[in-house]
Amino acid sequence: MTAAVSEHISFNPEKLREKYREERDKRIRADGNDQYIEVTGDFSHYIDDPHVEPGFERDALQTRVEVLIIGGGFGGMLAAARLRDTGINDLLIVEKGGGFGGTWYWNRYPGASCDIESLVYFPLLEETGFVPKQRYTNATETLEYCQVIAEQYNLHNIALMQTQILSTDWSEEEGLWVARTNRGDVIKATFVIHSNGPLNRPKLPGIPGIDTYIGHTFHTSRWDYDYTGGGPFGGLDKLADKRVAVIGTGATAVQCVPHLAAGAKALYVFQRTPSSIDVRNNTDIDAEWVKSQSPGWHHKRRTNFESLLAGIPVKEDLVRDGWTEAFRDIFGELRQYRPSGWRLLLWSLGWAFSSARKERGIKQYLTDKAMIKMGLQEKMEMADFTKMEKVRARADSVVDNAQTAESLKPYYRQFCKRPCFHDEYLQAFNNPNVTLVDTDGQGVEAFTEKGVVANGKEYEVDCIVFATGFEVGTDYSRRAGYTISGVDGLTISEKWADGMATFHGLHSRGFPNAFFFGPQQSGFTATYTFALDENAMQTAYILGELKKRGAKRVDAAEKAENAWINTIKRVARQTEEFQKSCTPGYYNNEGHVEFESRNTFYGGGPIEFFNLMAKWREAGNLKGLEIS
Ligand code: NDP
């Protein structure tokens, strides 16, 4: 039976569920994260910095600071900004790149830009008074904005660039951390903030022959403009006589493929799983409108956006774009429905497939009355089906070749993978020089000396671009690129060998005075800068309180940490079925959903998590922390 959800969209939910299951099942691999190889040894050139002149040298430093911040991306910058606001100024930022920006420093591939509205994504907009030019900003403007923040908060003179931390060791005797760098520096710091980026370490597929291909290769996060010509806005003129392969079709590939298509003699796009490609519709921002907003508008806007994504009712959808559409569509009903708190929580999380629902007749979906009777999870699923049907219909309407259009349709729920928004990606497949190599979920099989093998066929190419993403879910130190040894020399890798153990995602017992920024056991937002800002504000609050109380040491209490782990596990279970239903990717640990490992974010959603933290701060008693 078909659900006619709107005049133009109709579908059979049961058939879609079956199709989603089939598509997931063909992609699940026993090796999960192990399918990727670490970028080290013979592969370490993949992470060389293309943005600095080689040969930079300086004398080694021996220094002592109050707070060492590892990472000069938005997390590190926000930490410094919020600490400065709290009156803590003895700071040192250590960054391996040649400048501020983190992910935006590295990812300067052609077309790199942000899908989250810039008025939501850019942090500190009210503090800096900066107005982005367009609704969806690009990597170049984002890097410029990082300079604005760095100047406003005087960060350049507290930063050590092109410097990689190798180790941080806790000295109980001295009550401080000792950090060593690849430039021979020894930095002693009372507190260390680890803001090394959740998507910092490029990954490569561990495919036979990866080391035998003799053509040119690079990873998208280290784009080789010397080879391709052009720049972040395209014009890849040196590719005119080149056959290029792109491996991967995630958010990065979606943005660079149109430029490769325009520049290369021939482009082969190797697809394992298609992304959801919705309308982007970028527009200019009215600076006068921004300036006319009342104080607090920025926090209100990002909270409104993330609330909608978390399924929390708001009076109005302030952003009104492709991210919020599915959620917006059911808000009218929600207002009539007046759900209780726990139902909202379930709705926000979830997504579970109940067997009861399967037995329900489709007619239930067709009238408002029935919609009100229907569980919130079911409504979410129907809204999701509707949304994804629109996305799939878009492929048909944009792509000329019907088979290619079919291959480009994603069959999973919108937030199983990072949704993409682009107005030139699908269109690129209409270019005669572009071939979509659909591997039907199996991926590239091998590399030869001359090219790429997929579906049993060799494609000879001059260059392979790896748009294969970043390590998530591997050992923390491996991703960070340095070791962390706490009390009695216990390393973070040892402590977290069987799963993360933190209090609020920020502290880990036995690693006093260390603060871990990131989404694990913490709030996970689509607007990643929002979560980092919350990390920064929480840290600044705690360090401010320690200062007031004359304390020099803070660690998570054992009981509080254990309780937090239990909370994480308990709340995570509510998203378990949804995660298991998804096609594999880094959002669901490559399809190996093991919440007992605790390596997951706070399952109640980021807004609930931020509210918990705000209440914790309001209580003012640092409950769960041992200070001395
Ligand atoms: P992803 O991890 O999202 O994508 C990696 C791609 O490589 C996937 O398509 C994956 O397929 C594919 N792949 C891996 N192994 C193989 C193989 N053996 N054969 C063929 N394909 C393979 O990385 P991205 O760099 O695209 O994006 C990372 C994140 O960065 C995004 O999720 C987003 O959070 C952020 N980002 C945001 C942007 C924005 O705001 N617009 C832009 C760019 C990045 P499969 O899906 O089957 O695993």
XYZ file of C-alpha atoms and ligand atoms in Angstrom:
676
model
C 0.000 0.000 0.000
C 1.183 3.499 -0.761
C 1.256 6.510 1.532
C 0.302 9.676 -0.329
C 2.053 12.029 2.037
C 1.771 14.989 -0.274
C 0.352 15.595 -3.706
C 3.636 14.663 -5.370
C 5.288 12.202 -3.005
C 3.947 8.744 -2.391
C 5.690 5.634 -1.147
C 5.212 2.296 0.488
C 6.847 2.448 3.924
C 7.253 -1.308 4.255
C 8.987 -1.560 0.884
C 11.270 1.309 1.777
C 12.157 -0.313 5.087
C 13.003 -3.507 3.238
C 15.099 -1.634 0.680
C 16.975 0.230 3.453
C 17.723 -3.104 5.153
C 19.015 -4.659 1.928
C 21.242 -1.686 1.164
C 22.634 -1.717 4.705
C 23.238 -5.471 4.721
C 25.257 -5.465 1.524
C 27.605 -2.841 3.024
C 28.212 -4.281 6.504
C 31.779 -5.602 6.713
C 33.266 -7.752 9.422
C 36.449 -5.662 9.452
C 34.649 -2.377 10.318
C 37.226 0.312 11.081
C 40.045 -2.121 10.291
C 39.273 -1.813 6.574
C 41.273 1.434 6.697
C 45.017 1.787 7.040
C 46.814 4.249 9.242
C 48.548 7.107 7.446
C 51.988 6.401 8.780
C 55.323 4.960 7.608
C 55.307 4.710 3.784
C 52.018 6.574 3.701
C 53.013 9.468 5.978
C 53.528 11.839 3.028
C 49.733 11.916 2.803
C 49.697 14.159 5.873
C 52.513 16.543 4.928
C 51.474 20.173 5.201
C 51.124 21.659 1.682
C 50.467 25.157 3.062
C 53.919 25.924 4.498
C 57.345 26.300 3.007
C 59.501 23.292 3.874
C 62.531 23.790 6.070
C 61.092 25.900 8.896
C 63.310 25.693 11.954
C 63.448 27.379 15.344
C 65.181 26.924 18.684
C 63.621 24.527 21.170
C 61.672 26.163 24.000
C 61.539 25.382 27.693
C 58.526 27.107 29.125
C 55.937 27.030 31.896
C 52.317 28.124 31.393
C 49.065 27.838 33.239
C 47.059 26.355 30.362
C 48.407 24.475 27.348
C 45.868 24.201 24.548
C 46.605 21.491 21.996
C 45.059 22.376 18.646
C 44.529 25.713 16.920
C 41.196 24.915 15.297
C 37.877 26.331 16.431
C 38.042 24.264 19.650
C 41.438 25.628 20.687
C 40.544 29.161 19.677
C 37.254 29.030 21.562
C 39.014 27.638 24.621
C 41.467 30.545 24.553
C 38.695 33.095 23.942
C 36.492 31.802 26.767
C 39.470 31.543 29.133
C 40.484 35.105 28.336
C 36.898 36.188 29.065
C 37.282 34.507 32.479
C 40.507 36.407 33.149
C 42.838 33.468 32.539
C 45.540 34.708 30.202
C 48.634 32.588 30.763
C 47.932 30.396 27.742
C 49.886 28.606 25.046
C 48.319 27.120 21.918
C 50.330 24.446 20.104
C 49.274 23.655 16.556
C 50.848 21.312 14.020
C 49.667 23.348 11.018
C 51.111 26.662 9.907
C 48.126 28.699 11.105
C 44.806 28.742 12.904
C 41.760 27.018 11.451
C 42.085 23.308 12.225
C 39.914 21.393 9.785
C 39.595 24.572 7.684
C 43.355 24.972 7.615
C 43.761 21.510 6.145
C 40.670 21.163 3.991
C 41.147 23.684 1.201
C 40.099 21.414 -1.632
C 38.235 23.064 -4.523
C 34.681 23.821 -3.489
C 35.324 23.347 0.259
C 32.530 25.021 2.136
C 30.155 24.602 5.037
C 26.656 23.212 4.780
C 25.526 24.617 8.090
C 24.261 28.172 7.781
C 27.161 30.503 8.541
C 25.058 32.563 10.975
C 24.776 29.348 12.983
C 28.171 27.788 12.294
C 30.533 30.711 12.928
C 31.088 31.039 16.667
C 31.613 34.366 18.472
C 29.665 36.308 15.836
C 28.285 38.786 18.340
C 31.665 39.212 20.013
C 33.471 39.926 16.743
C 30.645 41.724 14.900
C 31.641 39.768 11.784
C 28.995 39.253 9.133
C 29.607 36.375 6.707
C 28.921 37.175 3.080
C 26.711 34.226 2.287
C 24.348 31.842 4.061
C 26.688 28.942 3.371
C 30.247 30.075 3.673
C 33.341 28.694 1.997
C 36.674 27.519 3.356
C 38.432 30.745 2.348
C 36.081 33.006 4.296
C 36.150 30.595 7.232
C 39.928 30.824 7.378
C 39.673 34.604 7.173
C 37.252 34.508 10.073
C 39.728 32.438 12.090
C 42.170 35.328 11.643
C 39.524 37.758 12.886
C 39.077 35.684 16.050
C 42.826 35.244 16.479
C 43.360 38.990 16.265
C 40.447 39.952 18.481
C 41.560 37.563 21.227
C 45.257 38.175 20.725
C 46.000 34.571 19.948
C 48.950 34.961 17.582
C 51.367 35.833 20.360
C 50.375 32.820 22.446
C 50.692 30.284 19.628
C 53.410 27.882 18.553
C 52.677 26.892 14.955
C 54.178 24.025 12.937
C 54.744 22.241 16.197
C 53.522 18.799 16.992
C 52.989 17.540 20.499
C 54.554 14.088 20.921
C 53.689 13.352 24.534
C 52.009 14.786 27.605
C 52.992 13.257 30.953
C 51.482 14.049 34.329
C 53.959 14.763 37.102
C 52.276 14.207 40.446
C 55.341 15.543 42.191
C 55.217 18.894 40.450
C 51.428 18.905 40.026
C 51.628 19.660 36.334
C 51.779 18.258 32.843
C 55.037 17.990 30.899
C 54.534 18.167 27.142
C 57.224 17.424 24.584
C 57.134 18.417 20.925
C 58.766 17.415 17.654
C 60.871 20.591 17.883
C 62.463 19.617 21.171
C 60.261 21.891 23.294
C 59.486 21.034 26.886
C 56.303 22.753 28.007
C 55.160 22.540 31.606
C 51.512 23.356 32.135
C 49.167 23.202 35.106
C 46.241 22.405 32.801
C 46.080 20.848 29.341
C 43.172 21.133 26.922
C 43.136 18.400 24.279
C 41.332 19.895 21.293
C 42.906 17.839 18.550
C 39.848 17.514 16.292
C 37.512 14.572 15.810
C 38.192 14.390 12.062
C 41.861 15.167 12.057
C 43.625 12.034 10.888
C 43.071 11.214 7.181
C 42.342 7.573 6.443
C 43.061 5.462 3.387
C 41.288 2.297 2.308
C 43.398 -0.771 3.041
C 42.938 -2.161 -0.453
C 45.310 -4.546 -2.217
C 47.802 -2.694 -4.380
C 47.462 0.694 -2.690
C 51.260 0.887 -2.571
C 51.783 -0.323 -6.149
C 49.939 2.406 -8.067
C 52.604 4.558 -9.732
C 50.518 7.578 -10.747
C 49.918 10.667 -8.648
C 47.826 10.472 -5.459
C 46.764 12.697 -2.591
C 44.084 12.957 0.100
C 41.484 15.721 -0.188
C 42.609 17.237 3.128
C 46.032 17.932 1.599
C 44.940 19.078 -1.882
C 47.831 19.228 -4.334
C 47.230 22.424 -6.302
C 50.717 22.156 -7.800
C 49.430 19.089 -9.624
C 45.845 20.170 -10.381
C 46.307 23.904 -10.856
C 43.550 26.285 -9.764
C 42.504 26.998 -6.194
C 39.687 26.668 -3.663
C 37.216 28.223 -6.120
C 38.129 25.850 -8.942
C 39.923 26.450 -12.247
C 41.905 23.175 -12.092
C 43.618 23.972 -15.393
C 46.491 21.512 -15.085
C 44.080 18.567 -15.285
C 42.994 19.247 -18.866
C 44.977 16.259 -20.159
C 44.544 14.057 -17.077
C 42.319 11.096 -16.236
C 41.366 11.415 -12.586
C 39.771 8.971 -10.131
C 37.987 10.076 -6.961
C 37.504 7.402 -4.327
C 34.548 8.176 -2.090
C 31.311 10.133 -2.387
C 30.948 11.660 1.099
C 30.526 15.354 1.939
C 34.038 16.211 0.713
C 33.775 14.445 -2.652
C 30.390 16.049 -3.246
C 32.027 19.468 -3.048
C 35.155 18.803 -5.114
C 33.654 16.586 -7.850
C 32.046 19.479 -9.793
C 35.453 21.204 -10.000
C 37.240 18.010 -11.012
C 34.536 17.423 -13.607
C 35.099 20.896 -15.021
C 38.888 20.532 -15.093
C 39.785 16.929 -15.912
C 39.945 15.263 -19.286
C 38.140 12.294 -17.743
C 36.775 11.843 -14.233
C 35.813 8.518 -12.654
C 33.869 8.796 -9.412
C 34.070 5.530 -7.456
C 30.991 5.224 -5.290
C 30.320 2.767 -2.498
C 27.366 4.580 -0.897
C 25.650 7.607 -2.424
C 25.223 10.700 -0.279
C 21.910 12.443 0.205
C 22.141 15.534 -2.004
C 19.558 18.139 -1.215
C 19.110 21.671 -2.561
C 21.637 24.180 -1.237
C 20.293 27.424 -2.630
C 22.988 29.737 -1.316
C 22.097 33.409 -0.964
C 23.774 36.599 0.213
C 23.379 37.650 3.820
C 21.774 40.985 4.534
C 24.290 42.637 6.852
C 21.724 45.230 7.942
C 19.385 42.471 9.082
C 22.172 40.873 11.108
C 23.089 44.183 12.698
C 19.457 44.802 13.611
C 19.226 41.623 15.716
C 18.915 41.889 19.495
C 21.774 40.751 21.744
C 21.784 36.992 22.222
C 20.478 36.349 18.681
C 23.374 34.103 17.722
C 23.049 31.676 20.603
C 19.288 31.700 20.108
C 19.695 30.848 16.409
C 22.108 27.979 16.883
C 20.054 26.616 19.779
C 16.914 26.835 17.668
C 18.617 24.971 14.807
C 20.040 22.196 16.964
C 16.794 21.915 18.932
C 14.917 21.194 15.727
C 17.442 18.551 14.724
C 17.076 17.013 18.172
C 13.303 17.011 17.872
C 12.695 19.565 20.597
C 9.688 21.756 19.887
C 10.407 25.394 19.129
C 7.924 28.115 18.276
C 9.546 28.853 14.961
C 12.150 27.354 12.643
C 14.544 30.303 12.371
C 16.879 28.768 9.799
C 14.360 27.043 7.540
C 16.664 25.071 5.286
C 17.132 21.505 4.106
C 18.469 20.390 7.488
C 15.355 21.327 9.376
C 12.730 20.562 6.762
C 11.816 17.053 7.902
C 11.537 18.215 11.505
C 9.677 21.377 10.627
C 7.052 19.426 8.736
C 5.749 17.759 11.849
C 5.847 20.676 14.220
C 2.320 21.778 13.449
C 1.188 18.374 14.659
C 3.393 18.521 17.673
C 1.790 21.680 18.880
C -1.609 19.984 18.771
C -0.158 16.863 20.265
C 1.437 18.410 23.379
C 3.653 15.425 24.065
C 5.034 14.778 27.491
C 8.738 15.219 28.156
C 9.697 11.598 27.885
C 7.872 11.186 24.583
C 9.756 14.127 23.204
C 12.961 12.588 24.367
C 12.114 9.359 22.618
C 11.130 11.273 19.554
C 14.349 13.207 19.508
C 16.367 10.075 19.858
C 14.507 8.092 17.995
C 13.997 6.433 15.511
C 13.534 2.870 16.635
C 11.607 0.471 14.522
C 8.898 -1.077 16.596
C 7.341 -4.327 15.497
C 3.965 -2.991 16.526
C 4.236 -0.291 13.925
C 4.932 -2.731 11.155
C 1.588 -4.321 11.796
C -0.283 -1.077 11.574
C -2.216 -0.309 8.448
C -0.946 2.432 6.260
C -4.276 4.202 6.490
C -3.191 5.342 9.884
C -0.756 7.647 8.229
C -3.293 9.295 6.064
C -5.421 11.383 8.351
C -4.522 13.987 10.922
C -6.447 12.097 13.560
C -4.421 8.991 12.948
C -1.237 11.013 12.855
C -1.955 12.279 16.339
C -2.536 8.745 17.554
C 0.675 7.603 15.938
C 3.841 7.453 18.031
C 6.335 10.211 17.597
C 8.949 7.822 16.320
C 6.657 6.703 13.579
C 5.950 10.277 12.607
C 9.631 10.945 12.412
C 10.117 7.943 10.211
C 7.348 9.050 7.870
C 8.739 12.583 7.699
C 12.136 11.062 6.968
C 10.755 8.844 4.203
C 9.072 11.887 2.671
C 12.259 13.913 2.847
C 14.384 11.166 1.321
C 11.837 10.502 -1.411
C 12.228 14.156 -2.389
C 15.999 13.760 -2.384
C 15.737 10.655 -4.562
C 13.272 12.362 -6.919
C 15.786 15.183 -7.294
C 18.366 12.748 -8.699
C 15.839 11.701 -11.354
C 14.995 15.258 -12.261
C 18.611 16.467 -12.480
C 20.580 13.536 -13.900
C 19.973 12.782 -17.583
C 20.966 9.109 -17.567
C 18.278 7.117 -15.728
C 20.673 4.392 -14.560
C 23.161 6.922 -13.201
C 20.321 8.758 -11.467
C 19.206 5.500 -9.834
C 22.767 4.802 -8.659
C 22.953 8.236 -7.053
C 19.892 7.670 -4.842
C 20.574 7.141 -1.146
C 18.493 4.435 0.534
C 18.821 5.161 4.242
C 17.439 7.679 6.694
C 18.592 11.249 6.335
C 20.770 11.365 9.427
C 22.389 7.944 9.022
C 25.144 9.831 7.224
C 26.057 13.457 6.995
C 23.418 14.932 4.667
C 24.826 17.000 1.793
C 23.443 20.080 0.084
C 24.755 20.958 -3.351
C 23.530 22.514 -6.568
C 26.266 21.301 -8.934
C 27.182 17.780 -7.789
C 24.383 15.744 -9.387
C 24.595 17.956 -12.458
C 28.277 17.035 -12.913
C 27.231 13.520 -13.937
C 25.636 14.978 -17.068
C 29.105 15.978 -18.333
C 30.311 13.557 -21.021
C 33.769 13.334 -19.377
C 32.341 12.108 -16.032
C 31.666 8.444 -15.223
C 30.015 7.252 -12.047
C 31.457 3.867 -11.147
C 28.744 2.405 -8.924
C 30.276 -0.446 -6.939
C 26.900 -1.427 -5.444
C 28.116 -1.057 -1.891
C 31.306 -3.063 -2.361
C 33.812 -0.266 -2.924
C 37.019 -0.275 -4.888
C 38.552 -3.762 -5.047
C 42.182 -3.058 -5.786
C 44.745 -0.736 -7.245
C 47.120 -1.712 -10.019
C 50.234 0.066 -11.242
C 48.049 1.942 -13.677
C 44.787 2.551 -11.922
C 41.743 1.419 -9.996
C 39.810 -1.862 -10.114
C 36.094 -1.947 -9.389
C 33.379 -4.427 -10.403
C 36.198 -6.553 -11.876
C 37.238 -3.816 -14.332
C 40.465 -1.800 -14.374
C 40.220 1.957 -14.917
C 43.549 3.472 -15.975
C 44.069 6.931 -14.501
C 46.842 9.509 -14.088
C 45.783 10.570 -10.604
C 43.818 9.160 -7.678
C 42.164 11.542 -5.213
C 41.299 9.907 -1.906
C 38.095 11.490 -0.591
C 37.957 8.701 1.963
C 37.505 10.726 5.126
C 39.094 10.603 8.537
C 39.696 8.143 11.338
C 36.932 7.948 13.897
C 36.700 5.244 16.503
C 40.356 4.228 16.466
C 42.656 4.622 19.480
C 42.602 8.192 20.859
C 46.376 8.642 20.878
C 46.706 7.273 17.350
C 44.259 9.909 16.129
C 45.681 12.707 18.259
C 49.254 11.861 17.241
C 50.661 11.949 20.792
C 50.643 9.921 23.970
C 48.987 10.935 27.245
C 50.277 9.414 30.499
C 48.408 10.169 33.683
C 48.793 9.235 37.331
C 51.228 6.331 37.844
C 52.096 6.390 34.140
C 48.778 4.916 33.016
C 48.218 5.949 29.401
C 44.912 7.097 27.980
C 45.117 4.250 25.449
C 45.394 1.772 28.324
C 42.611 3.360 30.302
C 40.265 3.532 27.303
C 41.257 0.182 25.776
C 37.811 -1.262 26.516
C 35.934 1.954 25.946
C 35.999 5.568 26.957
C 35.655 6.486 30.591
C 34.917 10.119 31.329
C 32.942 12.466 33.477
C 30.812 14.652 31.145
C 33.105 13.692 28.257
C 35.557 16.322 29.496
C 37.485 14.708 32.371
C 38.918 11.234 32.826
C 39.911 10.051 36.273
C 43.655 9.568 36.654
C 44.313 12.382 34.153
C 43.991 15.349 36.473
C 43.878 18.867 35.041
C 43.307 17.476 31.548
C 40.232 18.488 29.503
C 39.161 16.426 26.494
C 37.170 18.329 23.865
C 34.995 16.375 21.476
C 31.637 14.720 20.998
C 32.342 11.402 22.730
C 30.323 11.017 25.943
C 29.390 14.634 25.351
C 27.009 16.627 23.144
C 27.144 15.865 19.418
C 25.916 18.685 17.223
C 25.672 19.009 13.449
C 27.024 22.516 14.143
C 30.298 21.236 15.486
C 31.505 24.668 16.604
C 28.509 24.870 18.955
C 29.601 21.749 20.864
C 33.178 23.035 20.979
C 31.988 26.350 22.371
C 30.079 24.497 25.085
C 33.249 22.506 25.871
C 35.149 25.785 26.045
C 32.611 27.493 28.299
C 32.460 24.516 30.658
C 36.254 24.413 30.899
C 36.526 28.162 31.435
C 33.905 27.953 34.178
C 35.750 25.136 35.965
C 39.147 26.813 35.741
C 37.595 30.076 36.913
C 36.084 28.292 39.916
C 39.389 26.591 40.758
C 41.088 29.952 40.692
C 38.473 31.471 43.004
C 38.938 28.592 45.425
C 42.725 28.601 45.203
C 42.744 25.012 43.915
C 45.463 23.665 41.635
C 44.269 20.159 40.901
C 41.006 18.797 39.548
C 40.090 15.231 38.736
C 36.884 13.288 38.181
C 35.632 11.450 41.253
C 35.475 7.702 40.676
C 31.812 7.432 41.594
C 30.837 10.338 39.342
C 32.754 8.922 36.394
C 31.150 5.504 36.786
C 27.736 7.094 37.062
C 28.353 9.107 33.889
C 29.409 5.994 31.986
C 26.194 4.313 33.088
C 24.210 7.331 31.965
C 25.921 7.255 28.574
C 25.165 3.551 28.154
C 21.582 3.891 29.319
C 20.756 6.852 27.080
C 22.695 5.434 24.138
C 20.540 2.318 24.137
C 17.643 4.481 23.044
C 19.363 5.259 19.751
C 20.755 1.768 19.314
C 18.056 0.449 17.012
C 18.255 3.504 14.810
C 22.028 3.248 14.568
C 21.813 -0.445 13.769
C 19.291 0.236 11.028
C 21.694 2.619 9.292
C 24.043 1.928 6.449
C 27.634 1.767 7.785
C 29.744 4.871 8.186
C 31.610 6.727 10.876
C 28.333 7.855 12.486
C 27.593 4.275 13.555
C 31.095 2.845 13.956
C 30.976 1.332 10.449
C 27.820 -0.542 11.352
C 29.295 -2.176 14.465
C 26.996 -0.645 17.031
C 28.447 -1.578 20.387
C 27.207 0.824 22.974
C 28.685 -1.286 25.731
C 32.004 0.109 24.506
C 30.740 3.551 25.573
C 32.442 5.225 22.646
C 29.457 7.261 21.774
C 27.955 10.664 22.407
C 25.287 11.634 24.916
C 22.224 9.970 23.416
C 19.727 12.440 24.871
C 20.817 14.935 22.254
C 23.075 17.965 22.492
C 20.522 20.458 23.776
C 19.619 18.200 26.677
C 23.328 17.713 27.358
C 24.048 21.451 27.254
C 21.120 22.070 29.599
C 22.513 19.454 31.983
C 25.874 21.221 31.951
C 24.257 24.633 32.475
C 22.359 23.271 35.498
C 25.553 21.689 36.799
C 27.297 25.069 36.571
C 24.357 26.855 38.183
C 24.577 24.500 41.175
C 28.046 25.951 41.692
C 29.400 23.024 43.723
C 31.544 21.272 41.081
C 29.741 18.042 41.970
C 31.583 14.987 40.694
C 34.977 16.682 40.655
C 37.671 16.283 43.303
C 39.586 19.502 43.760
C 42.558 20.311 45.925
P 33.426 10.485 4.751
O 33.953 9.549 5.761
O 32.110 11.084 4.970
O 33.391 9.811 3.324
C 34.357 8.884 2.910
C 33.906 8.297 1.606
O 34.846 7.333 1.173
C 32.566 7.572 1.718
O 31.796 7.854 0.583
C 32.999 6.114 1.751
O 32.006 5.213 1.333
C 34.142 6.171 0.767
N 34.992 4.992 0.786
C 35.724 4.499 1.804
N 36.337 3.382 1.443
C 36.002 3.166 0.159
C 36.304 2.160 -0.768
N 37.079 1.117 -0.441
N 35.793 2.260 -2.022
C 35.002 3.295 -2.353
N 34.657 4.266 -1.508
C 35.152 4.194 -0.269
O 34.550 11.637 4.585
P 34.401 13.111 4.025
O 35.763 13.685 3.976
O 33.584 13.142 2.802
O 33.571 13.858 5.143
C 33.951 13.762 6.506
C 33.105 14.709 7.339
O 33.604 16.037 7.224
C 31.650 14.831 6.943
O 30.874 13.784 7.432
C 31.285 16.155 7.573
O 31.043 16.004 8.937
C 32.542 16.948 7.363
N 32.419 17.742 6.127
C 31.470 18.710 6.083
C 31.279 19.429 4.954
C 30.198 20.422 4.884
O 29.867 21.123 5.794
N 29.611 20.460 3.751
C 32.084 19.225 3.763
C 33.083 18.186 3.922
C 33.224 17.469 5.060
P 30.915 4.669 2.406
O 29.945 5.784 2.600
O 30.347 3.485 1.767
O 31.654 4.337 3.661
